[in-house]
mmCIF file of C-alpha atoms and ligand atoms in Angstrom:
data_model
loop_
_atom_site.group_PDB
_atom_site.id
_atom_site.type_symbol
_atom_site.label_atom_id
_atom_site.label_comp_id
_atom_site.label_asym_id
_atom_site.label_seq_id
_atom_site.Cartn_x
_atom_site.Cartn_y
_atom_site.Cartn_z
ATOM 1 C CA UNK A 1 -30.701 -60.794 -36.623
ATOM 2 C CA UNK A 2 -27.969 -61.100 -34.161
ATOM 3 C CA UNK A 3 -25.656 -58.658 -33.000
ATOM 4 C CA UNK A 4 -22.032 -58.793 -32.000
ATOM 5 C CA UNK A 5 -21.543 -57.002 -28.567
ATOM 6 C CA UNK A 6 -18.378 -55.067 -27.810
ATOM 7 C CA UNK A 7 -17.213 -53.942 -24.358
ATOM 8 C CA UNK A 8 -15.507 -50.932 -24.618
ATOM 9 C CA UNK A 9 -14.215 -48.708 -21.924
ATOM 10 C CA UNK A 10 -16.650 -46.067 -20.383
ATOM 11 C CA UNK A 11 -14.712 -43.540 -19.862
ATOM 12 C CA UNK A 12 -10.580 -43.261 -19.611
ATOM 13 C CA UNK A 13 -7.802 -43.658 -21.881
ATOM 14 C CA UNK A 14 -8.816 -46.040 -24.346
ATOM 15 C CA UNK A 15 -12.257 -44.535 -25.452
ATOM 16 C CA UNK A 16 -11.220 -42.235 -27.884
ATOM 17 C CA UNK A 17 -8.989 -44.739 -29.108
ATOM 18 C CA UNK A 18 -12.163 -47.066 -29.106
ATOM 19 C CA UNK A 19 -14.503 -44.776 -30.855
ATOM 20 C CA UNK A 20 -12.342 -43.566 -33.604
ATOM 21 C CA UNK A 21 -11.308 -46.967 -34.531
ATOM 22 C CA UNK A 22 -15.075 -48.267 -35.032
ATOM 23 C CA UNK A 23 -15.555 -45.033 -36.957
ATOM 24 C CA UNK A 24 -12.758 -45.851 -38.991
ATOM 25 C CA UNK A 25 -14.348 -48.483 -40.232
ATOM 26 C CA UNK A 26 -17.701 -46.618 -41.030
ATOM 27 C CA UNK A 27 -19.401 -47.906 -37.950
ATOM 28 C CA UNK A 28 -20.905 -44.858 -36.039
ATOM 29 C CA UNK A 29 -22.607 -45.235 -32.754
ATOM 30 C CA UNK A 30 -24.952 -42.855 -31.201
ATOM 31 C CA UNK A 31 -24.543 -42.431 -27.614
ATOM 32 C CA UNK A 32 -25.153 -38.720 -27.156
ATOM 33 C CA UNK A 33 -27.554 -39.842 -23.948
ATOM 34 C CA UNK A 34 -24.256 -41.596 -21.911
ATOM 35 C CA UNK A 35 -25.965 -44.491 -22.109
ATOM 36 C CA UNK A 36 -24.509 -48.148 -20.724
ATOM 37 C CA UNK A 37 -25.167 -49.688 -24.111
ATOM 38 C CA UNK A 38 -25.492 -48.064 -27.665
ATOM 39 C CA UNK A 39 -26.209 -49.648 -30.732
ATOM 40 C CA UNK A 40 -24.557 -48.865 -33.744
ATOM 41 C CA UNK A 41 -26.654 -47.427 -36.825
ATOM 42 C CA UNK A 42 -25.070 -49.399 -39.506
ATOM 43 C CA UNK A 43 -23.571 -52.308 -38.075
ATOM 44 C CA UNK A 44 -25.019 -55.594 -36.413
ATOM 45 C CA UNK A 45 -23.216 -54.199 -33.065
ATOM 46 C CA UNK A 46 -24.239 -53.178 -29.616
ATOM 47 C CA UNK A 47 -21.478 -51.185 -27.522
ATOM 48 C CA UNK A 48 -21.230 -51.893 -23.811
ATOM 49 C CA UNK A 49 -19.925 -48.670 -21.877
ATOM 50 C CA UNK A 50 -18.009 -50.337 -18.864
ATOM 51 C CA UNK A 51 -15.884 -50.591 -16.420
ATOM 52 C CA UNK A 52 -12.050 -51.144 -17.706
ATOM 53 C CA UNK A 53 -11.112 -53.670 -14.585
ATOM 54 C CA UNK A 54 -14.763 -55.278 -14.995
ATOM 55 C CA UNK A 55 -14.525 -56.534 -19.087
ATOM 56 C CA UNK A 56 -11.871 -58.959 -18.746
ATOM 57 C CA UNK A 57 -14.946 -60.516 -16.321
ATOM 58 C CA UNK A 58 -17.863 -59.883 -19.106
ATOM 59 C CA UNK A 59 -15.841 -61.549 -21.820
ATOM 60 C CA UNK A 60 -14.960 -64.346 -19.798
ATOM 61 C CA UNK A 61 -18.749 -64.643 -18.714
ATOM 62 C CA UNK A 62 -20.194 -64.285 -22.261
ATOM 63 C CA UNK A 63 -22.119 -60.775 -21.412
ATOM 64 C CA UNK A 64 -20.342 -59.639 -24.053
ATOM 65 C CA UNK A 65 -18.805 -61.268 -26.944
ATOM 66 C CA UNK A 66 -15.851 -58.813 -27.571
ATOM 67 C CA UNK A 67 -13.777 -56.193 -26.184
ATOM 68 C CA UNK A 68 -11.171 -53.570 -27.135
ATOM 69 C CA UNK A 69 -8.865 -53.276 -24.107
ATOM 70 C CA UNK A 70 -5.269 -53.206 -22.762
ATOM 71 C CA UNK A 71 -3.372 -56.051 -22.650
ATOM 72 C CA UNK A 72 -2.101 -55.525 -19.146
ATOM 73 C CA UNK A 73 -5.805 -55.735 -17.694
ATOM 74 C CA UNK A 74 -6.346 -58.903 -19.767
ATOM 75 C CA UNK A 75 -3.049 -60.301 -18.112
ATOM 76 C CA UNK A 76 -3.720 -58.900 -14.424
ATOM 77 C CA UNK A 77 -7.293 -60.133 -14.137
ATOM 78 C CA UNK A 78 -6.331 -63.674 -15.460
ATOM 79 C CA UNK A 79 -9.374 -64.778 -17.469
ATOM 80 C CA UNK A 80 -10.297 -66.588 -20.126
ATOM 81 C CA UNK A 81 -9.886 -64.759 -23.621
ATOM 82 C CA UNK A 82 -8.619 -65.046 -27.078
ATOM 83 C CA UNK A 83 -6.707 -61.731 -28.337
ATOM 84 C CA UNK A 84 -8.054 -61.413 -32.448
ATOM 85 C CA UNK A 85 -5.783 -58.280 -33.249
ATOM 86 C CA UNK A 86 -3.724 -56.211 -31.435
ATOM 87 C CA UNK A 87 -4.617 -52.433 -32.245
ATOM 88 C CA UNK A 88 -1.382 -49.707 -31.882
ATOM 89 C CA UNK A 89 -2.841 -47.771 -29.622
ATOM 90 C CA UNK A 90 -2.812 -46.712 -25.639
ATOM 91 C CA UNK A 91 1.019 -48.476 -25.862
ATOM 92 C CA UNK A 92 2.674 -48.507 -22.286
ATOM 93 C CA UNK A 93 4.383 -51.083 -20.402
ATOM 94 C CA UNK A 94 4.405 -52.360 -16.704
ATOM 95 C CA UNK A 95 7.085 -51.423 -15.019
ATOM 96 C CA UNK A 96 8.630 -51.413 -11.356
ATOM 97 C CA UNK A 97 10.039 -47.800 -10.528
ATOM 98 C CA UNK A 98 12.157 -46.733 -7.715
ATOM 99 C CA UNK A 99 13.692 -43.306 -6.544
ATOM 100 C CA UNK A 100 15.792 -41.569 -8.673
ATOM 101 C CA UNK A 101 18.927 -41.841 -5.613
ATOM 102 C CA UNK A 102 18.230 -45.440 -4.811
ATOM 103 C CA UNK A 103 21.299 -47.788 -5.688
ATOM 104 C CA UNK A 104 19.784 -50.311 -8.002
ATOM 105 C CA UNK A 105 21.452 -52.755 -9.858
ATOM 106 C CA UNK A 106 19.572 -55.741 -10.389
ATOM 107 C CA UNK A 107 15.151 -56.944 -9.070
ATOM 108 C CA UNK A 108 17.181 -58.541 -5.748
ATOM 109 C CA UNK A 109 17.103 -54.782 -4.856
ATOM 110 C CA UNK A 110 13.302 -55.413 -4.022
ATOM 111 C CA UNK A 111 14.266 -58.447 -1.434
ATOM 112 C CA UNK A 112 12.608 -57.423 1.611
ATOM 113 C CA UNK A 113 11.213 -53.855 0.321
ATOM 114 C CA UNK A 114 7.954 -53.265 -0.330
ATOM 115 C CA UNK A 115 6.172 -52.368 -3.440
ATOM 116 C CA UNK A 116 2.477 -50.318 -4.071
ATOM 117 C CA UNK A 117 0.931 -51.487 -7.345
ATOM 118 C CA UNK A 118 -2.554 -51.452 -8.366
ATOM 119 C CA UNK A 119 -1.325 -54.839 -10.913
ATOM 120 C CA UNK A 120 -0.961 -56.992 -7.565
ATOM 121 C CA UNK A 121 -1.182 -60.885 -9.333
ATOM 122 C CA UNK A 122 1.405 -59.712 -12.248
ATOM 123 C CA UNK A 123 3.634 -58.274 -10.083
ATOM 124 C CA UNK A 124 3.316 -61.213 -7.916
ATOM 125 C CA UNK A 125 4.569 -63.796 -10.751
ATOM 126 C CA UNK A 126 6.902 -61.636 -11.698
ATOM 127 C CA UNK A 127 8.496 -62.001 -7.973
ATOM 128 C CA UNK A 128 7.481 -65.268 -7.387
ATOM 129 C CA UNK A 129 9.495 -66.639 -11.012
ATOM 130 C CA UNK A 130 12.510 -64.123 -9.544
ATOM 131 C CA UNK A 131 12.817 -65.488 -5.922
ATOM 132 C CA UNK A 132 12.104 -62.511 -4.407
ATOM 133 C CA UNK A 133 10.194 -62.104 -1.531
ATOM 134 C CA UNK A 134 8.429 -58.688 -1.237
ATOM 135 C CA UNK A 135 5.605 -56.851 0.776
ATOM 136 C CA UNK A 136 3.092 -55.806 -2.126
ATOM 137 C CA UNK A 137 0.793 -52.926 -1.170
ATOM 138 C CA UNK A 138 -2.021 -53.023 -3.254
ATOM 139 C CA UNK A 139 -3.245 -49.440 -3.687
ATOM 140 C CA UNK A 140 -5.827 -48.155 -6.988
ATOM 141 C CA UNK A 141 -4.305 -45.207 -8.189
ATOM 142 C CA UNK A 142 -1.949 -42.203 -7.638
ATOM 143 C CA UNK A 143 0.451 -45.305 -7.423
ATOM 144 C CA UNK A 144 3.530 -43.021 -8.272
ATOM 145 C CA UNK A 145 3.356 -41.075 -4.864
ATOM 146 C CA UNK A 146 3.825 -44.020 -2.588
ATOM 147 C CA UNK A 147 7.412 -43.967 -2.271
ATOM 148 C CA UNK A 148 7.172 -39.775 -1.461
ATOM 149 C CA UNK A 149 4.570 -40.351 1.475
ATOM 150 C CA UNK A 150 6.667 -43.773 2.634
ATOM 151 C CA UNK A 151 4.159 -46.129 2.233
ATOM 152 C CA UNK A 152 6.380 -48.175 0.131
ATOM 153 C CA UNK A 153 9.960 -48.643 -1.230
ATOM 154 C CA UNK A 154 8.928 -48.573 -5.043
ATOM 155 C CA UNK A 155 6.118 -48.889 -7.354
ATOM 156 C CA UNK A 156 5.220 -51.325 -9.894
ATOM 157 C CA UNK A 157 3.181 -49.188 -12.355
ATOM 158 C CA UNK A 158 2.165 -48.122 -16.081
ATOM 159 C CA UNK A 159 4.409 -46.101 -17.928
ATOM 160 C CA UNK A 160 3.996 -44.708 -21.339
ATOM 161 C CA UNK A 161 6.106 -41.604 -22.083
ATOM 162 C CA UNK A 162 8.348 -41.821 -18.522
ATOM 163 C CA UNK A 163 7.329 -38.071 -17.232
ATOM 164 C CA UNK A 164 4.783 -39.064 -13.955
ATOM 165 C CA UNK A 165 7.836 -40.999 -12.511
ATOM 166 C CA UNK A 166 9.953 -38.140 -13.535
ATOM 167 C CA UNK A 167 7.521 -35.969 -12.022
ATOM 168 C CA UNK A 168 8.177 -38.062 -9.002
ATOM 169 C CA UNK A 169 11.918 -38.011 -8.405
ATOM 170 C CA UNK A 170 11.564 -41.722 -9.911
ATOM 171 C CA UNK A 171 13.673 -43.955 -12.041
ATOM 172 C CA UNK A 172 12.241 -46.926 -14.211
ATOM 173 C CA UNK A 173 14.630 -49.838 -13.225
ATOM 174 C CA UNK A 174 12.290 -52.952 -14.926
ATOM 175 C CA UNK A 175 9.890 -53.825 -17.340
ATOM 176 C CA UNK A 176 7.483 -56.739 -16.385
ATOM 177 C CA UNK A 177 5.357 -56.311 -19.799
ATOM 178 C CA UNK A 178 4.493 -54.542 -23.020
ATOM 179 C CA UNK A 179 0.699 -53.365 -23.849
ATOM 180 C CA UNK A 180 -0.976 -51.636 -25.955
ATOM 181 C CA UNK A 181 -4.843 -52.060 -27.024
ATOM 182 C CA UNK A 182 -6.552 -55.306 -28.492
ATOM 183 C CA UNK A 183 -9.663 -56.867 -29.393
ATOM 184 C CA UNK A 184 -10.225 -59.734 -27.035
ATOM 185 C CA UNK A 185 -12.502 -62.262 -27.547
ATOM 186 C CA UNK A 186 -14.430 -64.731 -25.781
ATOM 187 C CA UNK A 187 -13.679 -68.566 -26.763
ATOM 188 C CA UNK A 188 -17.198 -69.775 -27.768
ATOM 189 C CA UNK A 189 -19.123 -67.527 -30.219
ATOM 190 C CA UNK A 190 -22.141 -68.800 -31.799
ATOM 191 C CA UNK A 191 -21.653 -68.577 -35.716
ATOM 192 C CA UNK A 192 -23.722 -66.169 -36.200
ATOM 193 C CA UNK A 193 -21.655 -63.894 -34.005
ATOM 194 C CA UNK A 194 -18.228 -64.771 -35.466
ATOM 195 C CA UNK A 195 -19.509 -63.876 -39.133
ATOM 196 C CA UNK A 196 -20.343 -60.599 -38.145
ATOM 197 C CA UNK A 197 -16.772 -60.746 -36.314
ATOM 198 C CA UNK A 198 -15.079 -61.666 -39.081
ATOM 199 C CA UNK A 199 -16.523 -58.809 -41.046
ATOM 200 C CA UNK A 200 -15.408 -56.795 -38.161
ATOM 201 C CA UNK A 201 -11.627 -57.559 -38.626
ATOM 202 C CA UNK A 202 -12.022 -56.891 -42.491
ATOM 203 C CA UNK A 203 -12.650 -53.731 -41.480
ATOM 204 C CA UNK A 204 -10.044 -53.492 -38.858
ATOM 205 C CA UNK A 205 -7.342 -54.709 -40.798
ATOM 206 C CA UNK A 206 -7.942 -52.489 -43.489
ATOM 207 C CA UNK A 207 -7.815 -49.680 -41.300
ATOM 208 C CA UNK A 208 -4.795 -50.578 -39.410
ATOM 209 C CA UNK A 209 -2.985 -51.136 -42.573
ATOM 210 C CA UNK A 210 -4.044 -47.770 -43.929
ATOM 211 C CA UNK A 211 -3.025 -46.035 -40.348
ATOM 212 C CA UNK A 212 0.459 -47.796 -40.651
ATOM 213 C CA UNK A 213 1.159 -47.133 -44.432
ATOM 214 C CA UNK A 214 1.952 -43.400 -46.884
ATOM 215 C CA UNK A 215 1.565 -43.327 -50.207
ATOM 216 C CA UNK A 216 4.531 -42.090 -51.752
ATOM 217 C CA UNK A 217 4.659 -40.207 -55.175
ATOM 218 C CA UNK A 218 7.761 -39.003 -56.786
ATOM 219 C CA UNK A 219 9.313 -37.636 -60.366
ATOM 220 C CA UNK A 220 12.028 -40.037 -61.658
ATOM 221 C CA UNK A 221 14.107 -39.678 -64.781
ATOM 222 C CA UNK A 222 12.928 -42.519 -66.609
ATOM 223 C CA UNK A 223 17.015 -44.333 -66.838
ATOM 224 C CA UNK A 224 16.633 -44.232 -63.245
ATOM 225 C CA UNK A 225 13.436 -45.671 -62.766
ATOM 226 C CA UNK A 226 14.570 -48.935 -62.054
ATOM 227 C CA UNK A 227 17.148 -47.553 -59.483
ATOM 228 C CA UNK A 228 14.811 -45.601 -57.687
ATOM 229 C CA UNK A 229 12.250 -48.896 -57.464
ATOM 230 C CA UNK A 230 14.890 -51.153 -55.988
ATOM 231 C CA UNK A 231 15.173 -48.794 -52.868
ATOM 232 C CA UNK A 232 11.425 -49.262 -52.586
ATOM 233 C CA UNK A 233 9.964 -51.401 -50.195
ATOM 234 C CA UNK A 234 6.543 -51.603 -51.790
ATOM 235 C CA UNK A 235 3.584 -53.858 -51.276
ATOM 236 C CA UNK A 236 3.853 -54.792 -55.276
ATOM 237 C CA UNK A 237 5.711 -53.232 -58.288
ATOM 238 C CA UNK A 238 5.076 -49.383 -58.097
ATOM 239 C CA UNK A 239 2.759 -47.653 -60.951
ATOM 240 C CA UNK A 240 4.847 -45.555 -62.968
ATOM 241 C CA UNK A 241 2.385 -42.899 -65.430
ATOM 242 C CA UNK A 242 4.683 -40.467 -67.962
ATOM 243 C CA UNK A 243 4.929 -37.026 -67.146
ATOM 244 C CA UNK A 244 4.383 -34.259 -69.324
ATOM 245 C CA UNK A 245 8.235 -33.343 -69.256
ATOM 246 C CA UNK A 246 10.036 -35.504 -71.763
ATOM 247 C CA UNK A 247 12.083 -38.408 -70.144
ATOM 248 C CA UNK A 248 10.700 -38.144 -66.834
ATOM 249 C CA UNK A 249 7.723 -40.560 -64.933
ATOM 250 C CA UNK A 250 5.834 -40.198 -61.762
ATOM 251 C CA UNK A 251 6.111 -42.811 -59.284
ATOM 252 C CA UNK A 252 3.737 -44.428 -57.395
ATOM 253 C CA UNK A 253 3.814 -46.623 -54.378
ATOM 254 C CA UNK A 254 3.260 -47.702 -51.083
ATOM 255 C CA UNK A 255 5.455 -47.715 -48.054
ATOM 256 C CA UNK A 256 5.467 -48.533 -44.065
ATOM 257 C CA UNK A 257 5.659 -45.278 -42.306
ATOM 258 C CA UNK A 258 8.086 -45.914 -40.368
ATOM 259 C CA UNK A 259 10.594 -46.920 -42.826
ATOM 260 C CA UNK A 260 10.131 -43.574 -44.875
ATOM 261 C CA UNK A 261 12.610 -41.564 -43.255
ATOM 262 C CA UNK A 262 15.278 -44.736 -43.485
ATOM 263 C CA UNK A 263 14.834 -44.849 -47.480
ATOM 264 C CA UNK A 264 14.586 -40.779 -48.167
ATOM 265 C CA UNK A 265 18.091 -40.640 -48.691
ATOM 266 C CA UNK A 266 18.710 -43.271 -51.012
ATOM 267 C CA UNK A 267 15.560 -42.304 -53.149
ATOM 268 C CA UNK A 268 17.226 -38.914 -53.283
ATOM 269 C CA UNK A 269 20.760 -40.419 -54.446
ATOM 270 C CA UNK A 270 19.097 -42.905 -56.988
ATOM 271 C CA UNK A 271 17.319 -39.633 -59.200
ATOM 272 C CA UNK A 272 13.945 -39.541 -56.851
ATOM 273 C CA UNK A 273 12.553 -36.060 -56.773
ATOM 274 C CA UNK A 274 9.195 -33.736 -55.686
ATOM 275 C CA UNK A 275 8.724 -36.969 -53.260
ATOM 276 C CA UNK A 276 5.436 -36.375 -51.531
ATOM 277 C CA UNK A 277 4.215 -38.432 -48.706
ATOM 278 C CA UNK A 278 0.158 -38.700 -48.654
ATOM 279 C CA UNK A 279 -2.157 -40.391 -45.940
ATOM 280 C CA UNK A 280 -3.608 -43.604 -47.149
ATOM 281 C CA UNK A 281 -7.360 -44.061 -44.952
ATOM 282 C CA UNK A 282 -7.822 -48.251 -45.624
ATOM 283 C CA UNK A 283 -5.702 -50.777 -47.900
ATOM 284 C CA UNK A 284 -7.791 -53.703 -48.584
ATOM 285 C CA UNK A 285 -6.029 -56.657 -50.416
HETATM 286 P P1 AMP B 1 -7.156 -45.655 -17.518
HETATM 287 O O1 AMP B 1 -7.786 -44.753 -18.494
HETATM 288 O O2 AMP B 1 -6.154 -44.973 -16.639
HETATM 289 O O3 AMP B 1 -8.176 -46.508 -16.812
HETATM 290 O O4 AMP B 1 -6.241 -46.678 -18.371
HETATM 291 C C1 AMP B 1 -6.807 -47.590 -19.237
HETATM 292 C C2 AMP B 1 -5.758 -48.305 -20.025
HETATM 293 O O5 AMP B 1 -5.002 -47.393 -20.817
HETATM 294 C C3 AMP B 1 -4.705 -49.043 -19.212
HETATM 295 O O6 AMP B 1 -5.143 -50.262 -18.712
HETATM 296 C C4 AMP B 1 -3.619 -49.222 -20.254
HETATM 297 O O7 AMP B 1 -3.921 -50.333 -21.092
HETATM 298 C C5 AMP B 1 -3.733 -47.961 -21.114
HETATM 299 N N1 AMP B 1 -2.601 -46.998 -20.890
HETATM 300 C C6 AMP B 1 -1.775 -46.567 -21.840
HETATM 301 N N2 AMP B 1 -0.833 -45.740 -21.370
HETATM 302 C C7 AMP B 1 -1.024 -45.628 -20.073
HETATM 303 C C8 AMP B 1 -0.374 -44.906 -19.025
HETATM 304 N N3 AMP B 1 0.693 -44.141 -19.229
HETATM 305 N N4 AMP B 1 -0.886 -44.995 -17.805
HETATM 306 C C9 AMP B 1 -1.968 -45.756 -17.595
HETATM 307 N N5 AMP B 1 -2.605 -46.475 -18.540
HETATM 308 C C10 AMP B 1 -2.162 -46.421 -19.777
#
């Protein structure tokens, strides 16, 4: 039998990420020896361990047939890929930077300055489609002290929470693009291989739904059921199971996560009470 191959990264940021996701979705890998490639116990998958700048290269070649990675490498190394499902995690965006005292009002600031990125052909189009002409350093990490040590005017770098250009004496003045972590694919998979891919994303989906969603249980008076359900955005119509206490239900649903705290209030106002919030692990419709 065939087996779907996934690139993930060897070591870095998104491996955790990686790991927990496929185990998630019951697929457990044994790699205890730091092996290049694993395969997983109970899944038709083999793991590739690699390089993060290398996979966008593997997919594109066909060594491998999938990959979960960061957008903004996809983008930078400009090859050939279909993104199946973008995953929520590792978010950041690309972003030029400059110091914290430098006058900036608009990317013409850059006219003429020069710029230390390790994302040299995105930051390119993104000068090239502004008219701006500007020296690009290409440098492969540590990017953020470039402007300290003068080798360049600002920096064109990842940012996720803001505090290693704050660290810096730096400003964020642009965002180029938005990432996070996807499964990429490569165009042509043999049959065989997108079966087991599209069990995969059952899998994945469910998960991701489940990581995104609480299930909410409350006591309701039961004239205020109705009330209390309208306030509800729910995936169908909520259960609602009698409580021992005369007049008064239990309510069940489900709700996004991050719409919880924007409803609380008016659950409270319409009669909702002894609201509890519980993790949900997969939602499969
Ligand atoms: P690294 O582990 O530094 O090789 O980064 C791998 C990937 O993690 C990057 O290509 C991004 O997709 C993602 N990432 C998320 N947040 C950040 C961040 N603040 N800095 C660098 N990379 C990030």
């Amino acid at each position: 039998m065939q087996k779907l191959r996934l690139a993930v990264q060897k070591s870095g940021r998104l491996l955790d990420g990686s790991i927990k996701l496929l185990n998630d979705c019951g697929i457990s890998i044994d790699n205890e020896k730091n092996q290049l490639k694993a395969s997983a116990k109970n899944f038709p998958l083999e793991v590739f361990y690699l390089r993060n700048s290398d996979i966008p290269q593997y997919l594109e070649d066909g060594i491998v047939d999938i990959a979960i990675i960061g957008e903004n490498t996809l983008i930078e190394k400009e090859k050939e890929y279909q993104v199946v499902q973008k995953l929520g995690f590792s978010r950041c965006r690309l972003s030029l930077a400059v110091p914290k005292n430098a006058n900036y009002d608009d990317f013409s600031f850059f006219e003429g300055k020069s710029i230390a990125t390790s994302y040299v052909n995105t930051l390119q189009q993104f000068l090239q489609k502004n008219n701006i002409n500007a020296e690009i350093h290409q440098i492969s990490g540590s990017v953020e002290i470039a402007p300290n040590i003068g080798l360049a005017e600002g920096i064109c770098d990842l940012v996720s929470s803001g505090s290693t250009l704050f660290k810096n004496n730096l400003k964020e003045v642009e965002v180029l693009l938005k990432s996070e972590a996807c499964l990429a694919k490569n165009r042509s998979l043999d049959q065989e291989r997108e079966q087991i891919l599209e069990t995969l994303m059952f899998r994945i989906k469910a998960v991701l739904r489940g990581r995104k969603s609480r299930y909410i249980l409350m006591n309701v008076p039961n004239d205020k059921i109705e009330l209390v359900t309208k306030q509800l955005p729910v995936l169908e119509s909520p259960t609602v199971l009698p409580l021992a206490k005369e007049g008064w239900s239990s309510v069940h649903s489900v709700i996004e996560k991050d719409q919880f705290w924007e409803v609380i209030d008016e659950l409270k106002a319409a009669g909702a009470k002894d609201i509890l919030i519980v993790p949900i692990e997969k939602i499969m419709t």
